Amino acid sequence: MSSRRNKILGTIAGGGAVAVRGAAEALFSTAGKGLLDEGAREGLRRAMVENTAAVVDTFAPGLSMGPQATAAAKLIVDQGGKQAGALVAQEAARRAGQAALADGASAAAAKALAREAMKTAGREVLKGAGKAAGIGFVIDGAFGAYEGVTAYQRGEMTKKGALAHAAQEASTGAVATGAGVLLAAGLVAVTGGAAAPLVFAVGAGGAIGAKQILRRLVGRASSKILVRPVVPTVPDGAPDGGQAG
């Protein structure tokens, strides 16, 4: 994959990760903060950032959060337009739970409110990952279609192979982009709030790394379905390599 194509894929995933950052922070507040101690959270965050940054530096050097990433995040949030309202509901549920405990109300009611907030935040994260995956499907599908058509025109692929290559690129692009968003959201949900550039880097690096792995596992269609060379047949009785009399 070209650096330019990796940057596009990373921008989509990084923007999607930034878009669901608030929902991931809500998950941390309701459940994630009790999973690890502060030292473990910091170690996990550092390792994840270093690894994903290395992937970005290798396959998409120069990629950073910019206007394109902001636009991608806005697009993902705007599709459906419910995340802001959902986060307000989560915050209201959290405060209601605190008030219930402070007033001596039942702990069961407070837990129910926390569970509802967690479900809402989880749905928002999955929704954001799905929207980013949809964009990744279209973008990588377009790249795959172009590669397939040009390979077919050069005689390097059959028509069936070109179609399979386009479908393969589209599907792996969707999975990789969604995985990048979920990776960044999961990190925030377990380790706590993080700055937007850091979340973007984890989402972008996760998507690019996942795409590389998927391409190796699935294999490129162009390497499997090539145009077979036409071998001239030898008439019965003629010596190998000879011509028919």
PDB file of C-alpha atoms in Angstrom:
ATOM      1  CA  MET A   1       0.000   0.000   0.000  1.00  0.00           C
ATOM      2  CA  SER A   2       1.214   3.501  -0.776  1.00  0.00           C
ATOM      3  CA  SER A   3       1.950   6.006   1.959  1.00  0.00           C
ATOM      4  CA  ARG A   4      -0.813   8.250   0.584  1.00  0.00           C
ATOM      5  CA  ARG A   5      -3.374   5.453   0.788  1.00  0.00           C
ATOM      6  CA  ASN A   6      -2.266   4.588   4.326  1.00  0.00           C
ATOM      7  CA  LYS A   7      -2.676   8.218   5.320  1.00  0.00           C
ATOM      8  CA  ILE A   8      -6.250   8.255   4.046  1.00  0.00           C
ATOM      9  CA  LEU A   9      -7.081   5.048   5.897  1.00  0.00           C
ATOM     10  CA  GLY A  10      -5.394   6.334   9.050  1.00  0.00           C
ATOM     11  CA  THR A  11      -7.162   9.674   8.847  1.00  0.00           C
ATOM     12  CA  ILE A  12     -10.571   7.978   8.672  1.00  0.00           C
ATOM     13  CA  ALA A  13      -9.845   5.718  11.632  1.00  0.00           C
ATOM     14  CA  GLY A  14      -8.153   8.453  13.658  1.00  0.00           C
ATOM     15  CA  GLY A  15     -11.015  10.852  13.024  1.00  0.00           C
ATOM     16  CA  GLY A  16     -13.498   8.149  14.011  1.00  0.00           C
ATOM     17  CA  ALA A  17     -11.581   7.508  17.213  1.00  0.00           C
ATOM     18  CA  VAL A  18     -11.679  11.196  18.121  1.00  0.00           C
ATOM     19  CA  ALA A  19     -15.416  11.243  17.383  1.00  0.00           C
ATOM     20  CA  VAL A  20     -16.145   8.519  19.961  1.00  0.00           C
ATOM     21  CA  ARG A  21     -13.629   9.722  22.546  1.00  0.00           C
ATOM     22  CA  GLY A  22     -16.370  11.189  24.763  1.00  0.00           C
ATOM     23  CA  ALA A  23     -18.323   7.929  24.780  1.00  0.00           C
ATOM     24  CA  ALA A  24     -15.141   5.987  25.608  1.00  0.00           C
ATOM     25  CA  GLU A  25     -14.445   8.338  28.520  1.00  0.00           C
ATOM     26  CA  ALA A  26     -17.973   7.684  29.771  1.00  0.00           C
ATOM     27  CA  LEU A  27     -17.195   3.945  29.700  1.00  0.00           C
ATOM     28  CA  PHE A  28     -14.081   4.596  31.765  1.00  0.00           C
ATOM     29  CA  SER A  29     -16.072   6.598  34.318  1.00  0.00           C
ATOM     30  CA  THR A  30     -18.756   3.937  34.693  1.00  0.00           C
ATOM     31  CA  ALA A  31     -16.660   0.774  34.575  1.00  0.00           C
ATOM     32  CA  GLY A  32     -13.129   1.037  33.226  1.00  0.00           C
ATOM     33  CA  LYS A  33     -11.516   2.940  36.086  1.00  0.00           C
ATOM     34  CA  GLY A  34     -11.809  -0.072  38.378  1.00  0.00           C
ATOM     35  CA  LEU A  35     -10.038  -2.505  36.049  1.00  0.00           C
ATOM     36  CA  LEU A  36      -6.431  -1.358  36.448  1.00  0.00           C
ATOM     37  CA  ASP A  37      -4.409   0.676  38.905  1.00  0.00           C
ATOM     38  CA  GLU A  38      -2.838   3.937  37.806  1.00  0.00           C
ATOM     39  CA  GLY A  39       0.580   2.413  37.149  1.00  0.00           C
ATOM     40  CA  ALA A  40      -0.849  -0.313  34.917  1.00  0.00           C
ATOM     41  CA  ARG A  41      -3.001   2.194  33.063  1.00  0.00           C
ATOM     42  CA  GLU A  42      -0.017   4.414  32.357  1.00  0.00           C
ATOM     43  CA  GLY A  43       2.096   1.465  31.203  1.00  0.00           C
ATOM     44  CA  LEU A  44      -0.629   0.209  28.862  1.00  0.00           C
ATOM     45  CA  ARG A  45      -1.199   3.681  27.459  1.00  0.00           C
ATOM     46  CA  ARG A  46       2.519   4.214  26.831  1.00  0.00           C
ATOM     47  CA  ALA A  47       2.985   0.829  25.151  1.00  0.00           C
ATOM     48  CA  MET A  48      -0.057   1.286  22.928  1.00  0.00           C
ATOM     49  CA  VAL A  49       0.948   4.781  21.853  1.00  0.00           C
ATOM     50  CA  GLU A  50       4.542   3.771  21.121  1.00  0.00           C
ATOM     51  CA  ASN A  51       3.525   0.757  19.042  1.00  0.00           C
ATOM     52  CA  THR A  52       0.872   2.538  17.003  1.00  0.00           C
ATOM     53  CA  ALA A  53       3.140   5.552  16.487  1.00  0.00           C
ATOM     54  CA  ALA A  54       5.818   3.203  15.132  1.00  0.00           C
ATOM     55  CA  VAL A  55       3.305   1.776  12.653  1.00  0.00           C
ATOM     56  CA  VAL A  56       2.331   5.263  11.492  1.00  0.00           C
ATOM     57  CA  ASP A  57       5.966   6.338  11.140  1.00  0.00           C
ATOM     58  CA  THR A  58       6.720   3.236   9.055  1.00  0.00           C
ATOM     59  CA  PHE A  59       3.708   3.085   6.748  1.00  0.00           C
ATOM     60  CA  ALA A  60       2.347   6.657   6.787  1.00  0.00           C
ATOM     61  CA  PRO A  61       5.182   9.020   7.704  1.00  0.00           C
ATOM     62  CA  GLY A  62       4.073  12.563   8.379  1.00  0.00           C
ATOM     63  CA  LEU A  63       0.499  11.667   9.264  1.00  0.00           C
ATOM     64  CA  SER A  64      -0.855  13.835  12.060  1.00  0.00           C
ATOM     65  CA  MET A  65      -4.182  15.141  13.225  1.00  0.00           C
ATOM     66  CA  GLY A  66      -5.211  18.026  10.992  1.00  0.00           C
ATOM     67  CA  PRO A  67      -8.204  19.548   9.199  1.00  0.00           C
ATOM     68  CA  GLN A  68      -8.878  16.299   7.321  1.00  0.00           C
ATOM     69  CA  ALA A  69      -9.041  14.315  10.559  1.00  0.00           C
ATOM     70  CA  THR A  70     -11.316  16.911  12.128  1.00  0.00           C
ATOM     71  CA  ALA A  71     -13.587  16.740   9.097  1.00  0.00           C
ATOM     72  CA  ALA A  72     -13.662  12.940   9.300  1.00  0.00           C
ATOM     73  CA  ALA A  73     -14.588  13.061  12.973  1.00  0.00           C
ATOM     74  CA  LYS A  74     -17.337  15.601  12.279  1.00  0.00           C
ATOM     75  CA  LEU A  75     -18.702  13.465   9.456  1.00  0.00           C
ATOM     76  CA  ILE A  76     -18.892  10.406  11.695  1.00  0.00           C
ATOM     77  CA  VAL A  77     -20.583  12.349  14.487  1.00  0.00           C
ATOM     78  CA  ASP A  78     -23.018  14.069  12.121  1.00  0.00           C
ATOM     79  CA  GLN A  79     -24.165  10.779  10.626  1.00  0.00           C
ATOM     80  CA  GLY A  80     -27.023  10.138  13.002  1.00  0.00           C
ATOM     81  CA  GLY A  81     -26.362  13.254  15.046  1.00  0.00           C
ATOM     82  CA  LYS A  82     -27.183  11.574  18.348  1.00  0.00           C
ATOM     83  CA  GLN A  83     -23.831  11.278  20.075  1.00  0.00           C
ATOM     84  CA  ALA A  84     -23.948  14.680  21.771  1.00  0.00           C
ATOM     85  CA  GLY A  85     -27.386  14.002  23.186  1.00  0.00           C
ATOM     86  CA  ALA A  86     -26.357  10.532  24.278  1.00  0.00           C
ATOM     87  CA  LEU A  87     -23.335  11.882  26.152  1.00  0.00           C
ATOM     88  CA  VAL A  88     -25.512  14.455  27.877  1.00  0.00           C
ATOM     89  CA  ALA A  89     -27.789  11.611  28.969  1.00  0.00           C
ATOM     90  CA  GLN A  90     -24.779   9.664  30.245  1.00  0.00           C
ATOM     91  CA  GLU A  91     -23.563  12.608  32.290  1.00  0.00           C
ATOM     92  CA  ALA A  92     -27.053  13.138  33.677  1.00  0.00           C
ATOM     93  CA  ALA A  93     -27.245   9.471  34.644  1.00  0.00           C
ATOM     94  CA  ARG A  94     -23.860   9.661  36.348  1.00  0.00           C
ATOM     95  CA  ARG A  95     -24.846  12.708  38.370  1.00  0.00           C
ATOM     96  CA  ALA A  96     -28.191  11.173  39.222  1.00  0.00           C
ATOM     97  CA  GLY A  97     -26.414   8.109  40.508  1.00  0.00           C
ATOM     98  CA  GLN A  98     -24.123  10.209  42.679  1.00  0.00           C
ATOM     99  CA  ALA A  99     -27.074  12.141  44.017  1.00  0.00           C
ATOM    100  CA  ALA A 100     -28.936   8.929  44.780  1.00  0.00           C
ATOM    101  CA  LEU A 101     -26.039   7.623  46.826  1.00  0.00           C
ATOM    102  CA  ALA A 102     -25.571  10.954  48.594  1.00  0.00           C
ATOM    103  CA  ASP A 103     -29.242  11.064  49.532  1.00  0.00           C
ATOM    104  CA  GLY A 104     -29.188   7.530  50.870  1.00  0.00           C
ATOM    105  CA  ALA A 105     -31.251   6.080  48.026  1.00  0.00           C
ATOM    106  CA  SER A 106     -30.864   2.428  47.135  1.00  0.00           C
ATOM    107  CA  ALA A 107     -27.541   1.337  45.686  1.00  0.00           C
ATOM    108  CA  ALA A 108     -29.452  -0.831  43.232  1.00  0.00           C
ATOM    109  CA  ALA A 109     -31.019   2.235  41.616  1.00  0.00           C
ATOM    110  CA  ALA A 110     -27.639   3.910  41.280  1.00  0.00           C
ATOM    111  CA  LYS A 111     -26.157   0.774  39.715  1.00  0.00           C
ATOM    112  CA  ALA A 112     -29.049   0.586  37.277  1.00  0.00           C
ATOM    113  CA  LEU A 113     -28.379   4.155  36.179  1.00  0.00           C
ATOM    114  CA  ALA A 114     -24.678   3.380  35.748  1.00  0.00           C
ATOM    115  CA  ARG A 115     -25.474   0.292  33.682  1.00  0.00           C
ATOM    116  CA  GLU A 116     -27.757   2.288  31.419  1.00  0.00           C
ATOM    117  CA  ALA A 117     -25.092   4.951  30.933  1.00  0.00           C
ATOM    118  CA  MET A 118     -22.548   2.247  30.098  1.00  0.00           C
ATOM    119  CA  LYS A 119     -24.862   0.642  27.535  1.00  0.00           C
ATOM    120  CA  THR A 120     -25.513   3.988  25.889  1.00  0.00           C
ATOM    121  CA  ALA A 121     -21.813   4.796  25.700  1.00  0.00           C
ATOM    122  CA  GLY A 122     -21.038   1.344  24.327  1.00  0.00           C
ATOM    123  CA  ARG A 123     -23.640   1.730  21.611  1.00  0.00           C
ATOM    124  CA  GLU A 124     -22.139   5.068  20.606  1.00  0.00           C
ATOM    125  CA  VAL A 125     -18.652   3.561  20.336  1.00  0.00           C
ATOM    126  CA  LEU A 126     -19.916   0.697  18.175  1.00  0.00           C
ATOM    127  CA  LYS A 127     -21.938   3.103  16.051  1.00  0.00           C
ATOM    128  CA  GLY A 128     -18.896   5.300  15.460  1.00  0.00           C
ATOM    129  CA  ALA A 129     -16.743   2.287  14.581  1.00  0.00           C
ATOM    130  CA  GLY A 130     -19.400   1.098  12.153  1.00  0.00           C
ATOM    131  CA  LYS A 131     -19.615   4.458  10.420  1.00  0.00           C
ATOM    132  CA  ALA A 132     -15.834   4.655  10.073  1.00  0.00           C
ATOM    133  CA  ALA A 133     -15.802   1.088   8.715  1.00  0.00           C
ATOM    134  CA  GLY A 134     -18.382   2.074   6.116  1.00  0.00           C
ATOM    135  CA  ILE A 135     -16.207   4.939   4.905  1.00  0.00           C
ATOM    136  CA  GLY A 136     -13.167   2.646   4.883  1.00  0.00           C
ATOM    137  CA  PHE A 137     -15.117   0.138   2.807  1.00  0.00           C
ATOM    138  CA  VAL A 138     -15.878   2.746   0.150  1.00  0.00           C
ATOM    139  CA  ILE A 139     -12.382   4.267   0.067  1.00  0.00           C
ATOM    140  CA  ASP A 140     -10.427   1.009  -0.025  1.00  0.00           C
ATOM    141  CA  GLY A 141     -12.969  -0.468  -2.417  1.00  0.00           C
ATOM    142  CA  ALA A 142     -12.303   2.401  -4.827  1.00  0.00           C
ATOM    143  CA  PHE A 143      -8.549   1.870  -4.595  1.00  0.00           C
ATOM    144  CA  GLY A 144      -9.003  -1.871  -5.054  1.00  0.00           C
ATOM    145  CA  ALA A 145     -11.254  -1.381  -8.080  1.00  0.00           C
ATOM    146  CA  TYR A 146      -8.702   0.906  -9.721  1.00  0.00           C
ATOM    147  CA  GLU A 147      -5.904  -1.586  -9.079  1.00  0.00           C
ATOM    148  CA  GLY A 148      -8.017  -4.437 -10.403  1.00  0.00           C
ATOM    149  CA  VAL A 149      -9.007  -2.606 -13.588  1.00  0.00           C
ATOM    150  CA  THR A 150      -5.463  -1.544 -14.395  1.00  0.00           C
ATOM    151  CA  ALA A 151      -4.131  -5.054 -13.686  1.00  0.00           C
ATOM    152  CA  TYR A 152      -6.822  -6.523 -15.948  1.00  0.00           C
ATOM    153  CA  GLN A 153      -5.928  -4.096 -18.728  1.00  0.00           C
ATOM    154  CA  ARG A 154      -2.270  -5.113 -18.440  1.00  0.00           C
ATOM    155  CA  GLY A 155      -3.256  -8.771 -18.647  1.00  0.00           C
ATOM    156  CA  GLU A 156      -2.106  -9.497 -15.096  1.00  0.00           C
ATOM    157  CA  MET A 157      -5.565 -10.436 -13.783  1.00  0.00           C
ATOM    158  CA  THR A 158      -8.670 -12.053 -15.108  1.00  0.00           C
ATOM    159  CA  LYS A 159     -11.930 -10.140 -14.906  1.00  0.00           C
ATOM    160  CA  LYS A 160     -12.999 -12.396 -12.043  1.00  0.00           C
ATOM    161  CA  GLY A 161      -9.706 -11.772 -10.292  1.00  0.00           C
ATOM    162  CA  ALA A 162     -10.070  -8.006 -10.622  1.00  0.00           C
ATOM    163  CA  LEU A 163     -13.545  -8.113  -9.073  1.00  0.00           C
ATOM    164  CA  ALA A 164     -12.304 -10.348  -6.264  1.00  0.00           C
ATOM    165  CA  HIS A 165      -9.416  -7.980  -5.593  1.00  0.00           C
ATOM    166  CA  ALA A 166     -11.749  -4.974  -5.329  1.00  0.00           C
ATOM    167  CA  ALA A 167     -14.039  -6.847  -2.926  1.00  0.00           C
ATOM    168  CA  GLN A 168     -11.068  -8.020  -0.899  1.00  0.00           C
ATOM    169  CA  GLU A 169      -9.645  -4.531  -0.512  1.00  0.00           C
ATOM    170  CA  ALA A 170     -13.045  -3.079   0.396  1.00  0.00           C
ATOM    171  CA  SER A 171     -13.744  -5.682   3.077  1.00  0.00           C
ATOM    172  CA  THR A 172     -10.292  -5.530   4.664  1.00  0.00           C
ATOM    173  CA  GLY A 173     -10.426  -1.727   4.578  1.00  0.00           C
ATOM    174  CA  ALA A 174     -13.729  -1.762   6.442  1.00  0.00           C
ATOM    175  CA  VAL A 175     -12.507  -4.224   9.074  1.00  0.00           C
ATOM    176  CA  ALA A 176      -9.213  -2.398   9.586  1.00  0.00           C
ATOM    177  CA  THR A 177     -10.811   1.029   9.916  1.00  0.00           C
ATOM    178  CA  GLY A 178     -13.411  -0.182  12.388  1.00  0.00           C
ATOM    179  CA  ALA A 179     -10.715  -2.023  14.343  1.00  0.00           C
ATOM    180  CA  GLY A 180      -8.631   1.154  14.626  1.00  0.00           C
ATOM    181  CA  VAL A 181     -11.561   3.061  16.110  1.00  0.00           C
ATOM    182  CA  LEU A 182     -12.337   0.260  18.563  1.00  0.00           C
ATOM    183  CA  LEU A 183      -8.675  -0.017  19.583  1.00  0.00           C
ATOM    184  CA  ALA A 184      -8.446   3.682  20.444  1.00  0.00           C
ATOM    185  CA  ALA A 185     -11.837   3.678  22.178  1.00  0.00           C
ATOM    186  CA  GLY A 186     -10.866   0.606  24.164  1.00  0.00           C
ATOM    187  CA  LEU A 187      -7.657   2.248  25.303  1.00  0.00           C
ATOM    188  CA  VAL A 188      -9.555   5.308  26.552  1.00  0.00           C
ATOM    189  CA  ALA A 189     -12.218   3.128  28.180  1.00  0.00           C
ATOM    190  CA  VAL A 190      -9.558   1.250  30.164  1.00  0.00           C
ATOM    191  CA  THR A 191      -6.952   3.948  30.852  1.00  0.00           C
ATOM    192  CA  GLY A 192      -9.022   7.133  31.024  1.00  0.00           C
ATOM    193  CA  GLY A 193      -9.193  10.409  29.143  1.00  0.00           C
ATOM    194  CA  ALA A 194      -6.543  11.240  26.575  1.00  0.00           C
ATOM    195  CA  ALA A 195      -5.812  14.208  24.323  1.00  0.00           C
ATOM    196  CA  ALA A 196      -7.336  14.136  20.854  1.00  0.00           C
ATOM    197  CA  PRO A 197      -3.961  13.843  19.015  1.00  0.00           C
ATOM    198  CA  LEU A 198      -3.069  10.781  21.094  1.00  0.00           C
ATOM    199  CA  VAL A 199      -6.430   9.135  20.438  1.00  0.00           C
ATOM    200  CA  PHE A 200      -6.083   9.962  16.752  1.00  0.00           C
ATOM    201  CA  ALA A 201      -2.615   8.386  16.596  1.00  0.00           C
ATOM    202  CA  VAL A 202      -3.787   5.157  18.236  1.00  0.00           C
ATOM    203  CA  GLY A 203      -6.802   4.884  15.935  1.00  0.00           C
ATOM    204  CA  ALA A 204      -4.749   5.620  12.824  1.00  0.00           C
ATOM    205  CA  GLY A 205      -1.897   3.288  13.738  1.00  0.00           C
ATOM    206  CA  GLY A 206      -4.299   0.528  14.723  1.00  0.00           C
ATOM    207  CA  ALA A 207      -6.115   0.724  11.393  1.00  0.00           C
ATOM    208  CA  ILE A 208      -2.950   0.792   9.295  1.00  0.00           C
ATOM    209  CA  GLY A 209      -1.439  -2.089  11.239  1.00  0.00           C
ATOM    210  CA  ALA A 210      -4.642  -4.130  10.977  1.00  0.00           C
ATOM    211  CA  LYS A 211      -4.769  -3.546   7.218  1.00  0.00           C
ATOM    212  CA  GLN A 212      -1.218  -4.819   6.804  1.00  0.00           C
ATOM    213  CA  ILE A 213      -1.989  -7.965   8.802  1.00  0.00           C
ATOM    214  CA  LEU A 214      -5.251  -8.616   6.959  1.00  0.00           C
ATOM    215  CA  ARG A 215      -3.603  -8.290   3.572  1.00  0.00           C
ATOM    216  CA  ARG A 216      -1.012 -10.868   4.572  1.00  0.00           C
ATOM    217  CA  LEU A 217      -3.610 -13.256   5.943  1.00  0.00           C
ATOM    218  CA  VAL A 218      -6.091 -12.957   3.118  1.00  0.00           C
ATOM    219  CA  GLY A 219      -3.549 -12.505   0.336  1.00  0.00           C
ATOM    220  CA  ARG A 220      -3.956 -10.289  -2.663  1.00  0.00           C
ATOM    221  CA  ALA A 221      -6.285 -11.631  -5.312  1.00  0.00           C
ATOM    222  CA  SER A 222      -3.857 -10.516  -8.005  1.00  0.00           C
ATOM    223  CA  SER A 223      -1.251 -12.963  -6.724  1.00  0.00           C
ATOM    224  CA  LYS A 224      -3.689 -15.854  -6.866  1.00  0.00           C
ATOM    225  CA  ILE A 225      -5.823 -15.302  -9.959  1.00  0.00           C
ATOM    226  CA  LEU A 226      -3.555 -14.398 -12.836  1.00  0.00           C
ATOM    227  CA  VAL A 227      -4.097 -14.742 -16.542  1.00  0.00           C
ATOM    228  CA  ARG A 228      -2.810 -18.173 -17.465  1.00  0.00           C
ATOM    229  CA  PRO A 229      -0.364 -18.218 -20.381  1.00  0.00           C
ATOM    230  CA  VAL A 230      -1.686 -19.842 -23.520  1.00  0.00           C
ATOM    231  CA  VAL A 231       0.386 -22.968 -24.249  1.00  0.00           C
ATOM    232  CA  PRO A 232       0.204 -24.196 -27.847  1.00  0.00           C
ATOM    233  CA  THR A 233      -0.951 -27.744 -28.167  1.00  0.00           C
ATOM    234  CA  VAL A 234       1.265 -30.317 -29.862  1.00  0.00           C
ATOM    235  CA  PRO A 235      -0.509 -32.533 -32.421  1.00  0.00           C
ATOM    236  CA  ASP A 236      -0.352 -36.262 -31.868  1.00  0.00           C
ATOM    237  CA  GLY A 237       2.735 -37.743 -33.381  1.00  0.00           C
ATOM    238  CA  ALA A 238       4.624 -34.439 -33.625  1.00  0.00           C
ATOM    239  CA  PRO A 239       7.862 -34.063 -31.606  1.00  0.00           C
ATOM    240  CA  ASP A 240       7.819 -31.725 -28.635  1.00  0.00           C
ATOM    241  CA  GLY A 241       8.460 -28.156 -29.737  1.00  0.00           C
ATOM    242  CA  GLY A 242       7.995 -29.058 -33.392  1.00  0.00           C
ATOM    243  CA  GLN A 243       5.416 -27.767 -35.813  1.00  0.00           C
ATOM    244  CA  ALA A 244       2.668 -29.756 -37.409  1.00  0.00           C
ATOM    245  CA  GLY A 245       3.530 -30.859 -40.885  1.00  0.00           C
TER     246      GLY A 245
END
